[in-house]
Short mmCIF file of C-alpha atoms in Angstrom, two decimals:
data_model
loop_
_atom_site.label_atom_id
_atom_site.label_comp_id
_atom_site.label_asym_id
_atom_site.label_seq_id
_atom_site.Cartn_x
_atom_site.Cartn_y
_atom_site.Cartn_z
CA MET A 22 14.70 18.66 -14.87
CA LYS A 23 17.91 16.79 -15.61
CA ASN A 24 18.22 13.04 -15.78
CA VAL A 25 20.72 11.33 -13.60
CA THR A 26 22.09 7.76 -13.59
CA VAL A 27 22.57 6.31 -10.17
CA ALA A 28 24.30 2.96 -9.50
CA MET A 29 23.33 1.00 -6.32
CA ASP A 30 23.10 -2.53 -5.00
CA ALA A 31 20.20 -4.56 -6.29
CA ALA A 32 19.01 -5.15 -2.64
CA LEU A 33 19.04 -1.47 -1.89
CA LEU A 34 17.19 -0.74 -5.22
CA GLN A 35 14.48 -3.08 -4.22
CA ARG A 36 14.02 -1.57 -0.77
CA ALA A 37 13.98 1.90 -2.41
CA ARG A 38 11.29 0.84 -4.85
CA VAL A 39 9.15 -0.68 -1.95
CA ALA A 40 9.61 2.49 0.13
CA ALA A 41 8.72 4.80 -2.90
CA ALA A 42 5.60 2.67 -3.52
CA ARG A 43 4.66 2.79 0.15
CA ASP A 44 4.85 6.65 -0.06
CA GLY A 45 2.83 6.65 -3.37
CA LYS A 46 5.72 8.17 -5.23
CA SER A 47 7.89 7.21 -8.21
CA LEU A 48 11.34 6.02 -7.42
CA SER A 49 12.61 9.17 -9.16
CA LYS A 50 10.63 11.49 -6.94
CA PHE A 51 11.58 9.48 -3.89
CA VAL A 52 15.26 9.68 -4.62
CA ALA A 53 15.04 13.41 -5.52
CA GLU A 54 13.32 14.13 -2.16
CA ALA A 55 15.91 12.11 -0.28
CA VAL A 56 18.68 14.12 -1.91
CA GLU A 57 16.93 17.38 -1.13
CA GLN A 58 16.64 16.49 2.45
CA ARG A 59 20.37 15.78 2.60
CA VAL A 60 21.61 18.83 0.74
CA GLY A 61 18.66 21.23 1.44
CA ARG A 62 16.84 23.41 -0.97
CA PRO A 63 17.77 26.98 -2.12
CA LEU A 64 16.62 29.69 0.14
CA THR A 65 14.10 32.16 -1.18
CA GLN A 66 15.16 35.78 -1.34
CA MET A 67 13.13 36.58 1.79
CA GLU A 68 14.60 33.60 3.71
CA ALA A 69 18.17 34.58 2.79
CA LEU A 70 17.50 38.14 3.96
CA GLU A 71 15.98 36.96 7.26
CA GLN A 72 18.98 34.59 7.78
CA PHE A 73 21.39 37.44 7.14
CA LEU A 74 19.60 39.91 9.41
CA ALA A 75 19.38 37.23 12.24
CA GLY A 76 23.18 36.86 12.20
CA PRO A 77 25.59 38.62 14.56
CA PRO A 78 25.29 42.51 14.45
CA MET A 79 27.75 44.42 12.36
CA ARG A 80 29.64 47.05 14.33
CA LEU A 81 29.48 49.96 11.86
CA LEU A 82 29.64 52.92 14.28
CA ASP A 83 32.62 53.89 16.44
CA GLU A 84 32.47 54.43 20.13
CA SER A 85 30.78 57.93 19.78
CA GLY A 86 28.07 56.56 17.45
CA LYS A 87 29.46 57.95 14.34
CA ALA A 88 30.17 56.14 11.04
CA PRO A 89 33.80 55.96 10.03
CA THR A 90 35.13 58.45 7.53
CA ARG A 91 36.19 57.31 4.01
CA ASP A 92 39.77 58.00 4.87
CA ARG A 93 39.61 55.89 7.99
CA ILE A 94 38.07 52.99 6.12
CA TYR A 95 40.57 53.00 3.27
CA ASP A 96 43.70 54.24 4.87
CA GLU A 97 43.93 51.76 7.81
#
């Protein structure tokens, strides 16, 4: 974990402390979770693979169902 200094208005800080206490969390954990919700969390390897495979299909074969030759790939 890294420490971060955050500047905010005193009224906002007070509301954040109250909200954190209401959730039974430290202010640090409350802010960290809010940032994570905003920027997301890193994907696991399985999630990244599933996201990639769910994307648009890659057209690797030509009209006859054959893969392109090396010459065709690099000479065009």
